[in-house]
Amino acid sequence: MRLKKETVWLDTHQMAKLFDVDRTGVVRHIRNIYKSGELKRESTCAKIAQVAKDGKVRIMDFYNLDTIISVGYRVNSKRASQF
Protein backbone atom coordinates (compact mmCIF):
# COMPACT_ATOMS: atom_id res chain seq x y z
CA MET A 1 0.00 0.00 0.00
CA ARG A 2 1.20 3.49 -0.78
CA LEU A 3 0.06 6.77 0.69
CA LYS A 4 0.40 9.72 -1.67
CA LYS A 5 -1.55 12.96 -1.99
CA GLU A 6 -3.75 12.02 0.98
CA THR A 7 -5.09 8.83 -0.57
CA VAL A 8 -4.30 5.12 -0.67
CA TRP A 9 -2.82 3.61 -3.85
CA LEU A 10 -2.94 -0.11 -4.73
CA ASP A 11 -1.99 -2.07 -7.81
CA THR A 12 -4.23 -4.77 -9.27
CA HIS A 13 -2.42 -7.56 -7.42
CA GLN A 14 -2.98 -5.81 -4.10
CA MET A 15 -6.65 -5.14 -4.88
CA ALA A 16 -7.18 -8.80 -5.77
CA LYS A 17 -5.64 -9.82 -2.46
CA LEU A 18 -7.66 -7.21 -0.55
CA PHE A 19 -10.96 -8.39 -2.03
CA ASP A 20 -9.95 -12.07 -2.16
CA VAL A 21 -10.70 -12.38 -5.89
CA ASP A 22 -8.81 -13.22 -9.07
CA ARG A 23 -6.67 -10.39 -10.47
CA THR A 24 -8.16 -10.79 -13.97
CA GLY A 25 -11.56 -9.78 -12.60
CA VAL A 26 -10.08 -6.66 -11.01
CA VAL A 27 -8.45 -5.69 -14.32
CA ARG A 28 -11.73 -6.23 -16.18
CA HIS A 29 -13.68 -4.09 -13.69
CA ILE A 30 -11.12 -1.28 -13.87
CA ARG A 31 -11.29 -1.32 -17.67
CA ASN A 32 -15.10 -1.09 -17.51
CA ILE A 33 -15.01 1.68 -14.90
CA TYR A 34 -12.91 3.83 -17.22
CA LYS A 35 -14.80 2.81 -20.37
CA SER A 36 -18.15 3.78 -18.84
CA GLY A 37 -16.80 7.15 -17.68
CA GLU A 38 -17.52 6.38 -14.03
CA LEU A 39 -14.01 7.61 -13.22
CA LYS A 40 -11.29 9.36 -15.22
CA ARG A 41 -8.05 7.44 -15.57
CA GLU A 42 -5.96 10.63 -15.50
CA SER A 43 -7.04 11.49 -11.95
CA THR A 44 -7.31 8.00 -10.43
CA CYS A 45 -4.33 6.11 -11.87
CA ALA A 46 -0.63 6.81 -11.37
CA LYS A 47 2.43 5.19 -12.92
CA ILE A 48 4.85 4.32 -10.13
CA ALA A 49 8.27 2.68 -10.42
CA GLN A 50 8.44 -0.59 -8.50
CA VAL A 51 11.43 -2.85 -7.87
CA ALA A 52 10.49 -6.44 -8.75
CA LYS A 53 11.75 -9.58 -7.01
CA ASP A 54 14.35 -10.01 -9.74
CA GLY A 55 15.75 -6.53 -8.96
CA LYS A 56 14.48 -4.91 -12.15
CA VAL A 57 12.55 -1.66 -12.00
CA ARG A 58 9.11 -1.82 -13.57
CA ILE A 59 6.60 0.95 -14.09
CA MET A 60 3.25 -0.18 -12.70
CA ASP A 61 -0.23 1.29 -12.59
CA PHE A 62 -1.46 2.13 -9.10
CA TYR A 63 -5.07 3.13 -8.45
CA ASN A 64 -6.39 5.53 -5.83
CA LEU A 65 -9.09 4.97 -3.23
CA ASP A 66 -11.90 6.05 -5.60
CA THR A 67 -10.98 3.24 -7.99
CA ILE A 68 -10.49 0.74 -5.17
CA ILE A 69 -13.98 1.47 -3.85
CA SER A 70 -15.50 1.28 -7.35
CA VAL A 71 -13.90 -2.12 -7.92
CA GLY A 72 -15.10 -3.24 -4.49
CA TYR A 73 -18.70 -2.47 -5.45
CA ARG A 74 -18.38 -4.55 -8.60
CA VAL A 75 -16.64 -7.70 -7.39
CA ASN A 76 -18.60 -10.56 -5.93
CA SER A 77 -16.74 -10.99 -2.66
CA LYS A 78 -17.57 -11.05 1.03
CA ARG A 79 -14.29 -9.22 1.72
CA ALA A 80 -15.24 -6.46 -0.72
CA SER A 81 -18.59 -6.02 1.06
CA GLN A 82 -16.78 -5.73 4.37
CA PHE A 83 -14.39 -3.16 2.92
CSV table of N, CA and C in Angstrom, one decimal:
chain,number,residue,atom,x,y,z
A,1,MET,N,0.8,-1.2,0.0
A,1,MET,CA,0.0,0.0,0.0
A,1,MET,C,0.9,1.2,0.0
A,2,ARG,N,0.5,2.2,-0.7
A,2,ARG,CA,1.2,3.5,-0.8
A,2,ARG,C,0.3,4.6,-0.4
A,3,LEU,N,0.8,5.6,0.3
A,3,LEU,CA,0.1,6.8,0.7
A,3,LEU,C,0.7,7.9,-0.1
A,4,LYS,N,-0.1,8.6,-0.9
A,4,LYS,CA,0.4,9.7,-1.7
A,4,LYS,C,-0.8,10.7,-1.9
A,5,LYS,N,-0.5,11.9,-1.8
A,5,LYS,CA,-1.6,13.0,-2.0
A,5,LYS,C,-2.8,12.6,-1.2
A,6,GLU,N,-2.6,12.3,0.1
A,6,GLU,CA,-3.7,12.0,1.0
A,6,GLU,C,-4.7,10.9,0.5
A,7,THR,N,-4.3,10.0,-0.2
A,7,THR,CA,-5.1,8.8,-0.6
A,7,THR,C,-4.3,7.6,-0.6
A,8,VAL,N,-4.9,6.4,-0.6
A,8,VAL,CA,-4.3,5.1,-0.7
A,8,VAL,C,-4.2,4.7,-2.1
A,9,TRP,N,-3.1,4.1,-2.5
A,9,TRP,CA,-2.8,3.6,-3.8
A,9,TRP,C,-2.5,2.1,-3.8
A,10,LEU,N,-3.2,1.3,-4.6
A,10,LEU,CA,-2.9,-0.1,-4.7
A,10,LEU,C,-2.8,-0.5,-6.2
A,11,ASP,N,-2.0,-1.5,-6.5
A,11,ASP,CA,-2.0,-2.1,-7.8
A,11,ASP,C,-3.0,-3.2,-7.9
A,12,THR,N,-3.2,-3.8,-9.1
A,12,THR,CA,-4.2,-4.8,-9.3
A,12,THR,C,-4.0,-6.0,-8.5
A,13,HIS,N,-2.7,-6.4,-8.2
A,13,HIS,CA,-2.4,-7.6,-7.4
A,13,HIS,C,-2.9,-7.3,-6.0
A,14,GLN,N,-2.6,-6.1,-5.5
A,14,GLN,CA,-3.0,-5.8,-4.1
A,14,GLN,C,-4.5,-5.7,-3.9
A,15,MET,N,-5.2,-5.2,-4.9
A,15,MET,CA,-6.7,-5.1,-4.9
A,15,MET,C,-7.2,-6.6,-4.9
A,16,ALA,N,-6.7,-7.4,-5.7
A,16,ALA,CA,-7.2,-8.8,-5.8
A,16,ALA,C,-7.0,-9.5,-4.4
A,17,LYS,N,-5.9,-9.2,-3.8
A,17,LYS,CA,-5.6,-9.8,-2.5
A,17,LYS,C,-6.6,-9.2,-1.4
A,18,LEU,N,-6.8,-7.9,-1.5
A,18,LEU,CA,-7.7,-7.2,-0.5
A,18,LEU,C,-9.1,-7.8,-0.6
A,19,PHE,N,-9.6,-7.9,-1.8
A,19,PHE,CA,-11.0,-8.4,-2.0
A,19,PHE,C,-11.1,-9.9,-2.1
A,20,ASP,N,-10.0,-10.6,-2.1
A,20,ASP,CA,-9.9,-12.1,-2.2
A,20,ASP,C,-10.6,-12.6,-3.4
A,21,VAL,N,-10.2,-12.0,-4.6
A,21,VAL,CA,-10.7,-12.4,-5.9
A,21,VAL,C,-9.5,-12.5,-6.9
A,22,ASP,N,-9.8,-13.1,-8.0
A,22,ASP,CA,-8.8,-13.2,-9.1
A,22,ASP,C,-8.4,-11.9,-9.7
A,23,ARG,N,-7.1,-11.7,-9.9
A,23,ARG,CA,-6.7,-10.4,-10.5
A,23,ARG,C,-7.3,-10.1,-11.8
A,24,THR,N,-7.6,-11.1,-12.6
A,24,THR,CA,-8.2,-10.8,-14.0
A,24,THR,C,-9.5,-10.1,-13.9
A,25,GLY,N,-10.3,-10.5,-12.8
A,25,GLY,CA,-11.6,-9.8,-12.6
A,25,GLY,C,-11.4,-8.3,-12.2
A,26,VAL,N,-10.4,-8.0,-11.4
A,26,VAL,CA,-10.1,-6.7,-11.0
A,26,VAL,C,-9.7,-5.8,-12.2
A,27,VAL,N,-8.9,-6.4,-13.1
A,27,VAL,CA,-8.4,-5.7,-14.3
A,27,VAL,C,-9.7,-5.4,-15.2
A,28,ARG,N,-10.5,-6.4,-15.3
A,28,ARG,CA,-11.7,-6.2,-16.2
A,28,ARG,C,-12.6,-5.1,-15.6
A,29,HIS,N,-12.8,-5.1,-14.3
A,29,HIS,CA,-13.7,-4.1,-13.7
A,29,HIS,C,-13.1,-2.7,-13.9
A,30,ILE,N,-11.8,-2.6,-13.7
A,30,ILE,CA,-11.1,-1.3,-13.9
A,30,ILE,C,-11.3,-0.8,-15.3
A,31,ARG,N,-11.1,-1.7,-16.3
A,31,ARG,CA,-11.3,-1.3,-17.7
A,31,ARG,C,-12.7,-0.8,-17.9
A,32,ASN,N,-13.7,-1.5,-17.3
A,32,ASN,CA,-15.1,-1.1,-17.5
A,32,ASN,C,-15.4,0.2,-16.8
A,33,ILE,N,-14.8,0.4,-15.6
A,33,ILE,CA,-15.0,1.7,-14.9
A,33,ILE,C,-14.6,2.9,-15.7
A,34,TYR,N,-13.4,2.7,-16.4
A,34,TYR,CA,-12.9,3.8,-17.2
A,34,TYR,C,-13.7,3.9,-18.5
A,35,LYS,N,-14.0,2.8,-19.1
A,35,LYS,CA,-14.8,2.8,-20.4
A,35,LYS,C,-16.2,3.5,-20.2
A,36,SER,N,-16.8,3.2,-19.1
A,36,SER,CA,-18.1,3.8,-18.8
A,36,SER,C,-18.1,5.3,-18.4
A,37,GLY,N,-16.9,5.8,-18.1
A,37,GLY,CA,-16.8,7.1,-17.7
A,37,GLY,C,-17.1,7.4,-16.2
A,38,GLU,N,-17.3,6.3,-15.5
A,38,GLU,CA,-17.5,6.4,-14.0
A,38,GLU,C,-16.4,7.2,-13.3
A,39,LEU,N,-15.2,6.9,-13.7
A,39,LEU,CA,-14.0,7.6,-13.2
A,39,LEU,C,-13.1,8.0,-14.4
A,40,LYS,N,-12.3,9.0,-14.2
A,40,LYS,CA,-11.3,9.4,-15.2
A,40,LYS,C,-9.9,8.8,-14.9
A,41,ARG,N,-9.3,8.1,-15.8
A,41,ARG,CA,-8.0,7.4,-15.6
A,41,ARG,C,-7.0,8.5,-15.1
A,42,GLU,N,-7.0,9.6,-15.8
A,42,GLU,CA,-6.0,10.6,-15.5
A,42,GLU,C,-5.9,11.0,-14.0
A,43,SER,N,-7.0,11.0,-13.3
A,43,SER,CA,-7.0,11.5,-12.0
A,43,SER,C,-7.1,10.4,-10.9
A,44,THR,N,-7.2,9.1,-11.4
A,44,THR,CA,-7.3,8.0,-10.4
A,44,THR,C,-6.2,6.9,-10.6
A,45,CYS,N,-5.4,7.1,-11.6
A,45,CYS,CA,-4.3,6.1,-11.9
A,45,CYS,C,-3.0,6.8,-11.9
A,46,ALA,N,-2.0,6.2,-11.3
A,46,ALA,CA,-0.6,6.8,-11.4
A,46,ALA,C,0.4,5.7,-11.8
A,47,LYS,N,1.3,6.1,-12.5
A,47,LYS,CA,2.4,5.2,-12.9
A,47,LYS,C,3.5,5.4,-11.9
A,48,ILE,N,3.9,4.3,-11.2
A,48,ILE,CA,4.9,4.3,-10.1
A,48,ILE,C,5.9,3.3,-10.4
A,49,ALA,N,7.2,3.6,-10.2
A,49,ALA,CA,8.3,2.7,-10.4
A,49,ALA,C,8.3,1.7,-9.2
A,50,GLN,N,8.5,0.5,-9.5
A,50,GLN,CA,8.4,-0.6,-8.5
A,50,GLN,C,9.6,-1.5,-8.8
A,51,VAL,N,10.3,-1.9,-7.7
A,51,VAL,CA,11.4,-2.9,-7.9
A,51,VAL,C,10.8,-4.3,-7.7
A,52,ALA,N,11.0,-5.1,-8.7
A,52,ALA,CA,10.5,-6.4,-8.8
A,52,ALA,C,11.4,-7.4,-8.0
A,53,LYS,N,10.9,-8.6,-7.7
A,53,LYS,CA,11.7,-9.6,-7.0
A,53,LYS,C,13.1,-9.9,-7.7
A,54,ASP,N,13.1,-9.7,-9.0
A,54,ASP,CA,14.3,-10.0,-9.7
A,54,ASP,C,15.3,-8.8,-9.7
A,55,GLY,N,14.9,-7.7,-9.1
A,55,GLY,CA,15.7,-6.5,-9.0
A,55,GLY,C,15.5,-5.5,-10.1
A,56,LYS,N,14.7,-5.8,-11.1
A,56,LYS,CA,14.5,-4.9,-12.2
A,56,LYS,C,13.4,-3.9,-11.7
A,57,VAL,N,13.5,-2.7,-12.3
A,57,VAL,CA,12.6,-1.7,-12.0
A,57,VAL,C,11.5,-1.7,-13.1
A,58,ARG,N,10.2,-1.8,-12.6
A,58,ARG,CA,9.1,-1.8,-13.6
A,58,ARG,C,8.2,-0.7,-13.2
A,59,ILE,N,7.6,-0.1,-14.3
A,59,ILE,CA,6.6,1.0,-14.1
A,59,ILE,C,5.2,0.3,-14.0
A,60,MET,N,4.5,0.5,-12.9
A,60,MET,CA,3.2,-0.2,-12.7
A,60,MET,C,2.2,0.8,-12.5
A,61,ASP,N,0.9,0.5,-12.8
A,61,ASP,CA,-0.2,1.3,-12.6
A,61,ASP,C,-0.7,1.1,-11.2
A,62,PHE,N,-0.9,2.2,-10.4
A,62,PHE,CA,-1.5,2.1,-9.1
A,62,PHE,C,-2.7,3.0,-9.2
A,63,TYR,N,-3.7,2.5,-8.4
A,63,TYR,CA,-5.1,3.1,-8.5
A,63,TYR,C,-5.4,3.7,-7.1
A,64,ASN,N,-6.1,4.9,-7.1
A,64,ASN,CA,-6.4,5.5,-5.8
A,64,ASN,C,-7.7,5.0,-5.2
A,65,LEU,N,-8.0,5.5,-4.0
A,65,LEU,CA,-9.1,5.0,-3.2
A,65,LEU,C,-10.4,5.0,-4.0
A,66,ASP,N,-10.6,6.0,-4.8
A,66,ASP,CA,-11.9,6.0,-5.6
A,66,ASP,C,-12.0,4.8,-6.5
A,67,THR,N,-10.9,4.4,-7.1
A,67,THR,CA,-11.0,3.2,-8.0
A,67,THR,C,-11.1,2.0,-7.2
A,68,ILE,N,-10.4,1.9,-6.0
A,68,ILE,CA,-10.5,0.7,-5.2
A,68,ILE,C,-11.9,0.5,-4.7
A,69,ILE,N,-12.6,1.6,-4.3
A,69,ILE,CA,-14.0,1.5,-3.8
A,69,ILE,C,-14.9,1.1,-5.0
A,70,SER,N,-14.7,1.6,-6.2
A,70,SER,CA,-15.5,1.3,-7.3
A,70,SER,C,-15.3,-0.2,-7.7
A,71,VAL,N,-14.1,-0.7,-7.7
A,71,VAL,CA,-13.9,-2.1,-7.9
A,71,VAL,C,-14.6,-3.0,-6.8
A,72,GLY,N,-14.5,-2.5,-5.6
A,72,GLY,CA,-15.1,-3.2,-4.5
A,72,GLY,C,-16.6,-3.4,-4.6
A,73,TYR,N,-17.3,-2.4,-5.2
A,73,TYR,CA,-18.7,-2.5,-5.4
A,73,TYR,C,-19.0,-3.5,-6.5
A,74,ARG,N,-18.1,-3.7,-7.4
A,74,ARG,CA,-18.4,-4.5,-8.6
A,74,ARG,C,-18.0,-6.0,-8.4
A,75,VAL,N,-17.0,-6.3,-7.6
A,75,VAL,CA,-16.6,-7.7,-7.4
A,75,VAL,C,-17.6,-8.4,-6.5
A,76,ASN,N,-17.7,-9.7,-6.7
A,76,ASN,CA,-18.6,-10.6,-5.9
A,76,ASN,C,-17.7,-11.2,-4.8
A,77,SER,N,-17.6,-10.5,-3.7
A,77,SER,CA,-16.7,-11.0,-2.7
A,77,SER,C,-17.2,-10.5,-1.3
A,78,LYS,N,-17.2,-11.4,-0.3
A,78,LYS,CA,-17.6,-11.0,1.0
A,78,LYS,C,-16.6,-10.0,1.6
A,79,ARG,N,-15.3,-10.2,1.3
A,79,ARG,CA,-14.3,-9.2,1.7
A,79,ARG,C,-14.5,-7.8,1.1
A,80,ALA,N,-15.0,-7.8,-0.1
A,80,ALA,CA,-15.2,-6.5,-0.7
A,80,ALA,C,-16.4,-5.8,0.0
A,81,SER,N,-17.4,-6.6,0.3
A,81,SER,CA,-18.6,-6.0,1.1
A,81,SER,C,-18.2,-5.5,2.4
A,82,GLN,N,-17.3,-6.2,3.1
A,82,GLN,CA,-16.8,-5.7,4.4
A,82,GLN,C,-16.0,-4.5,4.2
A,83,PHE,N,-15.2,-4.3,3.1
A,83,PHE,CA,-14.4,-3.2,2.9
A,83,PHE,C,-15.3,-1.9,2.8
